Short mmCIF file of C-alpha atoms in Angstrom, two decimals:
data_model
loop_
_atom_site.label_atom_id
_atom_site.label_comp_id
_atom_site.label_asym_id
_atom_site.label_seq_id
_atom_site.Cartn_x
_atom_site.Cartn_y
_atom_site.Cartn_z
CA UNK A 15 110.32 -84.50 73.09
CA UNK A 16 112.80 -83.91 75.70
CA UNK A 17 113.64 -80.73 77.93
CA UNK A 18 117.06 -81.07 79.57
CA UNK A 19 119.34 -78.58 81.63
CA UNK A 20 122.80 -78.70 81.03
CA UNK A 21 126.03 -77.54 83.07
CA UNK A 22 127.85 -77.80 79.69
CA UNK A 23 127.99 -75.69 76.46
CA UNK A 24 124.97 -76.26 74.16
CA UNK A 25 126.36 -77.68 71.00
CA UNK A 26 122.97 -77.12 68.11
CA UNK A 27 124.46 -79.17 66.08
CA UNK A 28 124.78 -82.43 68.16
CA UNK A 29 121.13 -81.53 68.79
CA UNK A 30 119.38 -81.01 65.20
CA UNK A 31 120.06 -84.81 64.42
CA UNK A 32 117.54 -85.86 67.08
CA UNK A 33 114.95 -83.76 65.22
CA UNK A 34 115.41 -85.80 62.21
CA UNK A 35 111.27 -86.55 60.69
CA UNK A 36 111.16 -87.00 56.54
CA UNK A 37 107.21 -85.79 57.41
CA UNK A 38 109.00 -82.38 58.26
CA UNK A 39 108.79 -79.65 56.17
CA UNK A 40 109.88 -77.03 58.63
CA UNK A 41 112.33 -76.76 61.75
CA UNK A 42 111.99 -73.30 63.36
CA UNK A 43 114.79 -73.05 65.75
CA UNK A 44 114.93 -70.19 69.01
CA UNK A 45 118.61 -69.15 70.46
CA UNK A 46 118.72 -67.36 73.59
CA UNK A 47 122.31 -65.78 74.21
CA UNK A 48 124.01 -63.61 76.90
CA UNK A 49 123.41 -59.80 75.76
CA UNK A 50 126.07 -56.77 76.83
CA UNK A 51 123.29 -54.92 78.35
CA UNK A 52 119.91 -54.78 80.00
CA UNK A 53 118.04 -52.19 81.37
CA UNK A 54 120.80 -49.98 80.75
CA UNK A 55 123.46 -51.07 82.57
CA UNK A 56 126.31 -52.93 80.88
CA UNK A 57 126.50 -56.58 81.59
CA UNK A 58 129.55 -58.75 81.66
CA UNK A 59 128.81 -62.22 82.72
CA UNK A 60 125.46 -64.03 83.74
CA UNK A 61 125.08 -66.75 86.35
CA UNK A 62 122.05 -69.56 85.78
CA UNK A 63 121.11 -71.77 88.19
CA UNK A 64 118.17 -74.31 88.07
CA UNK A 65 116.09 -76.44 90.33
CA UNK A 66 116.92 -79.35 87.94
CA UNK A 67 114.43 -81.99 88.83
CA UNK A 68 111.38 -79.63 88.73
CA UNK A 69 112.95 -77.30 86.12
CA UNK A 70 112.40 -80.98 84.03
CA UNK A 71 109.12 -81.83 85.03
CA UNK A 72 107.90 -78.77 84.45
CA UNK A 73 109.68 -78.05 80.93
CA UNK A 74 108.25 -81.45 79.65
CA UNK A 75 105.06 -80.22 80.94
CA UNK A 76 105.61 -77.19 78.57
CA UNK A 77 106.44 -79.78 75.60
CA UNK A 78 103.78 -81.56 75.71
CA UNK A 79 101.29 -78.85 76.10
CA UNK A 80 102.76 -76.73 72.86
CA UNK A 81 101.85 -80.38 70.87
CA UNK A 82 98.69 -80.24 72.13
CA UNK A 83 98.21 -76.91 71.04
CA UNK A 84 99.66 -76.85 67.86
CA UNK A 85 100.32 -79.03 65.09
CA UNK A 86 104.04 -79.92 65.45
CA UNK A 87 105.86 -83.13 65.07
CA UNK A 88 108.63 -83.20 68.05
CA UNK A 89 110.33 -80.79 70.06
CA UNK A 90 113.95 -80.45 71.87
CA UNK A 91 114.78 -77.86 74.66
CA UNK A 92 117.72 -77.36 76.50
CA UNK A 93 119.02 -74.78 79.37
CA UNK A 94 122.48 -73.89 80.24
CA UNK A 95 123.23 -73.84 83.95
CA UNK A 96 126.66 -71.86 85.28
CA UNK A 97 128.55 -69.06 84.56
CA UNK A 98 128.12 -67.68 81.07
CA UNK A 99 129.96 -65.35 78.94
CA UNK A 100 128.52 -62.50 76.83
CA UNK A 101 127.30 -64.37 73.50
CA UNK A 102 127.23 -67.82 75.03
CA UNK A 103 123.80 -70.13 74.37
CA UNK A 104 121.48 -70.05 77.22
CA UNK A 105 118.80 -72.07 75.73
CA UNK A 106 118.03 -73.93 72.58
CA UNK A 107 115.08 -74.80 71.49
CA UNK A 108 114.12 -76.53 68.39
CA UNK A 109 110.25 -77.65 66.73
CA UNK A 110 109.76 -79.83 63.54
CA UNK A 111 106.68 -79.44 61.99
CA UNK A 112 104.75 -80.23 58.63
CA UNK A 113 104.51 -76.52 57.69
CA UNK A 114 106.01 -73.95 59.02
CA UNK A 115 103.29 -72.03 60.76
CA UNK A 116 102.96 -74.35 63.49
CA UNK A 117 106.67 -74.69 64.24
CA UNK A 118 106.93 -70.70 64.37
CA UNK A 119 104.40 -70.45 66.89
CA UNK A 120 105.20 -73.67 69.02
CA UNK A 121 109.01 -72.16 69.67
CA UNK A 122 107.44 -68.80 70.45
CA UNK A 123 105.29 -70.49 73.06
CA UNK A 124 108.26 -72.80 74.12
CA UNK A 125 110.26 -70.11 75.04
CA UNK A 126 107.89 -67.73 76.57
CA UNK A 127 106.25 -70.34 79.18
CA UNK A 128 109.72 -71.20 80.06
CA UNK A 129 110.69 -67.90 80.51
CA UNK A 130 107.25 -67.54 82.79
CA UNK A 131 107.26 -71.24 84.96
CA UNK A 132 110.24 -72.74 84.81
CA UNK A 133 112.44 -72.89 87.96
CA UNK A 134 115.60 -70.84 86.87
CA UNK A 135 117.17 -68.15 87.74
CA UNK A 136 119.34 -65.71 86.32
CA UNK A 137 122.20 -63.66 88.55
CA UNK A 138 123.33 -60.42 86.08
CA UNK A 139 127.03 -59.69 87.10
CA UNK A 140 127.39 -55.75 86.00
CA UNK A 141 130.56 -53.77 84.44
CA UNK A 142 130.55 -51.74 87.60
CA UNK A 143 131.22 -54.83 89.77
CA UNK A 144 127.64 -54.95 91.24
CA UNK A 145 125.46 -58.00 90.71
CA UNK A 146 121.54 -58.84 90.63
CA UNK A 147 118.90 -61.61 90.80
CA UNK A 148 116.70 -60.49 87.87
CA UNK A 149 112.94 -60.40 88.97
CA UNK A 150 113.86 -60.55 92.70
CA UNK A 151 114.09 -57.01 93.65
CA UNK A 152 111.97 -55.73 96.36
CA UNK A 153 112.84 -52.18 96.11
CA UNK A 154 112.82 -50.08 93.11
CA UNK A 155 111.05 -50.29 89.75
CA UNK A 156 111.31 -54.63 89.83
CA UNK A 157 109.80 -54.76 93.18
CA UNK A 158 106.49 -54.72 92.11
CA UNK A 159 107.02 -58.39 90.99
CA UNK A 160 108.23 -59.92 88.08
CA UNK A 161 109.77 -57.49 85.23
CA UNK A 162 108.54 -57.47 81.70
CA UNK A 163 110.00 -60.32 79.26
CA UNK A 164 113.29 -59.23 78.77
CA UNK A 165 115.44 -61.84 77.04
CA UNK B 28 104.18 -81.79 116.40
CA UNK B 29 107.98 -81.39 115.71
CA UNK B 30 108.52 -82.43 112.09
CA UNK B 31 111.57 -83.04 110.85
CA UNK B 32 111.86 -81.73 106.69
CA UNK B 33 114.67 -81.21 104.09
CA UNK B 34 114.89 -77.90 102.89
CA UNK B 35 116.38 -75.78 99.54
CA UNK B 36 116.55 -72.87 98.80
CA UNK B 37 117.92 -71.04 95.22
CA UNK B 38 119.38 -68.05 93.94
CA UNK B 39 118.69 -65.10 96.25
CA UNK B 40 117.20 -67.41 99.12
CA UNK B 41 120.64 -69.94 98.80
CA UNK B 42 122.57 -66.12 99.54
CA UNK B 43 120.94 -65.09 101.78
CA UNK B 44 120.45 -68.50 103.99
CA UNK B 45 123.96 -68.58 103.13
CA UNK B 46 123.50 -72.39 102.18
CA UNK B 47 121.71 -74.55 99.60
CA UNK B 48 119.73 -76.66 101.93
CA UNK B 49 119.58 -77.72 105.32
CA UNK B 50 117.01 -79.82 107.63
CA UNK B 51 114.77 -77.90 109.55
CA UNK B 52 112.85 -78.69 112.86
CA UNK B 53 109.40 -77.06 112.73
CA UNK B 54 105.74 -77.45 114.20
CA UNK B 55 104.74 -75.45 110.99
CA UNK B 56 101.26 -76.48 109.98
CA UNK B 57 101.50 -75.14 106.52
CA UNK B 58 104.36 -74.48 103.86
CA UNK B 59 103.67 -71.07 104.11
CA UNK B 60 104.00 -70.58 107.90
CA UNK B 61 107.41 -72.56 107.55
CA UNK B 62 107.94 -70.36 105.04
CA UNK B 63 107.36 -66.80 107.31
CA UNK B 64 109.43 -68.48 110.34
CA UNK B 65 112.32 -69.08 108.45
CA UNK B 66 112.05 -65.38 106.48
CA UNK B 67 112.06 -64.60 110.22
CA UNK B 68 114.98 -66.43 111.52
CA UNK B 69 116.77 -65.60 108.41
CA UNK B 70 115.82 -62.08 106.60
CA UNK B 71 114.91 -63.02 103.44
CA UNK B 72 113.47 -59.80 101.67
CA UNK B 73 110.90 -61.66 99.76
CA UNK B 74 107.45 -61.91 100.88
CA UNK B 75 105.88 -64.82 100.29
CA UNK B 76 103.40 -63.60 97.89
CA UNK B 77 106.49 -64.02 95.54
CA UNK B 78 107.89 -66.90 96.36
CA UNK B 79 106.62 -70.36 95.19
CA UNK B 80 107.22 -73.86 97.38
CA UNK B 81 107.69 -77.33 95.89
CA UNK B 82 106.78 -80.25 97.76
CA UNK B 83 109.01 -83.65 96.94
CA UNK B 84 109.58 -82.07 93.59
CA UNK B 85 106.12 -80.73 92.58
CA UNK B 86 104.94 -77.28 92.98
CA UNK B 87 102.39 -77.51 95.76
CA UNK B 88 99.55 -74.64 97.07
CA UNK B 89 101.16 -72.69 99.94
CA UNK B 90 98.78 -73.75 102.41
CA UNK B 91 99.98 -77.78 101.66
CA UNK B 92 100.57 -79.33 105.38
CA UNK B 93 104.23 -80.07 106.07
CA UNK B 94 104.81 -83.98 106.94
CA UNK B 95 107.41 -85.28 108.89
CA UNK B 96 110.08 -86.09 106.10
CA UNK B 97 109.16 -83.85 103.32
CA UNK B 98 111.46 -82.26 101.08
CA UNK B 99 110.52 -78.29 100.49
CA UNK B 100 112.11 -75.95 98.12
CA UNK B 101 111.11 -72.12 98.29
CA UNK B 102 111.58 -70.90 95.11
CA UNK B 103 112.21 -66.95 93.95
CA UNK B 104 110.85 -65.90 91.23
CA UNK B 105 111.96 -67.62 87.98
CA UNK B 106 114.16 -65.76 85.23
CA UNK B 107 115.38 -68.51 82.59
CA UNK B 108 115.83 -67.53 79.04
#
């Protein structure tokens, strides 16, 4: 099981091969990818940046809690940091299980306490030139604290 | 006592520090008053109700005691995915 962040493109298929198990009978995979839009305002490029040591720690953290809690047999996850393009990967995560149930639901889990605890952040560049730090506001509707899930 | 300690800061904090770390002189007793004197000296619009510190790479409670030679990271709130 291994959570890595990346400065380079995420290649799935140079990752797949390190989920390799003949006890497998299911691989659910998750893709997160750089959408046009959010919130309604039209993106154009997206800047990650990670606190790579911790970001680590605590993804392998998140790893070995989703074996604990469900019935898989490994687990890969990796996050892009850097400038992306619209459509590029921003994370890949991939779960081999017996059956499939416990596959589906370890990737959901995966990517949702990553989402929640991992130290990343994500910097939306707009089409109208202006830029953000998404859940960072502190005036407006984000300002509250962290927005909904919205990847 | 002066204590002398790393410090990093990401995304919105890096901007508006205006640099990704820097070491930092302080009689701070606690992460989070280190924390409030440098949103003083430096503006930082978050409060740190939403900000998170590390401690040598671990997330650590805000009242953790700052030792001489400690590295601390204030961290925004996170956004991967």
């Amino acid at each position: 099981m291994v959570f890595r962040i990346t400065d380079s493109p995420i290649d799935p298929a140079a990752l797949l091969p390190g989920l390799s198990d003949t006890r497998a009978g299911a691989c659910a995979t998750f893709e997160g990818r750089v959408r046009a839009q959010n919130d309604g305002k039209g993106v154009s490029s997206l800047d990650y940046e990670a606190y790579a040591p911790l970001a680590e720690k605590e993804g392998d953290r998140i790893l070995s809690e989703a074996r604990d809690k469900f019935h898989i047999l490994d687990a890969v996850c990796v996050h892009r940091t850097g400038s992306l393009k619209l459509g590029d990967l921003a994370v890949w995560i991939g779960v081999i299980s017996e059956h499939r149930g416990a596959a589906f639901e370890a990737c959901r889990y995966i990517i949702d306490e990553s989402k929640a605890r991992v130290p990343i952040w994500k910097k939306e560049h707009y089409a109208d030139g202006s830029t953000e730090w998404i859940n960072c506001a502190t005036r407006g509707p984000g300002a509250g604290g962290p927005s909904p899930a919205n990847g | 006592m002066n204590k002398t300690v790393r410090v990093s800061y990401f995304a919105i904090l890096r901007e508006q520090r205006g640099l990704a770390n820097e070491q930092v002189s302080t009689t701070a007793s606690s992460a989070a008053v280190l924390y409030e004197e440098l949103r003083a000296r430096h503006g930082f619009t978050l409060p740190g109700s939403r900000v998170r510190v590390a401690i040598n790479d671990e997330f650590q409670a805000w009242d953790s005691p700052v030792r001489d030679g400690d590295s601390l990271s204030f961290l925004p709130p996170v956004a991967g995915g």
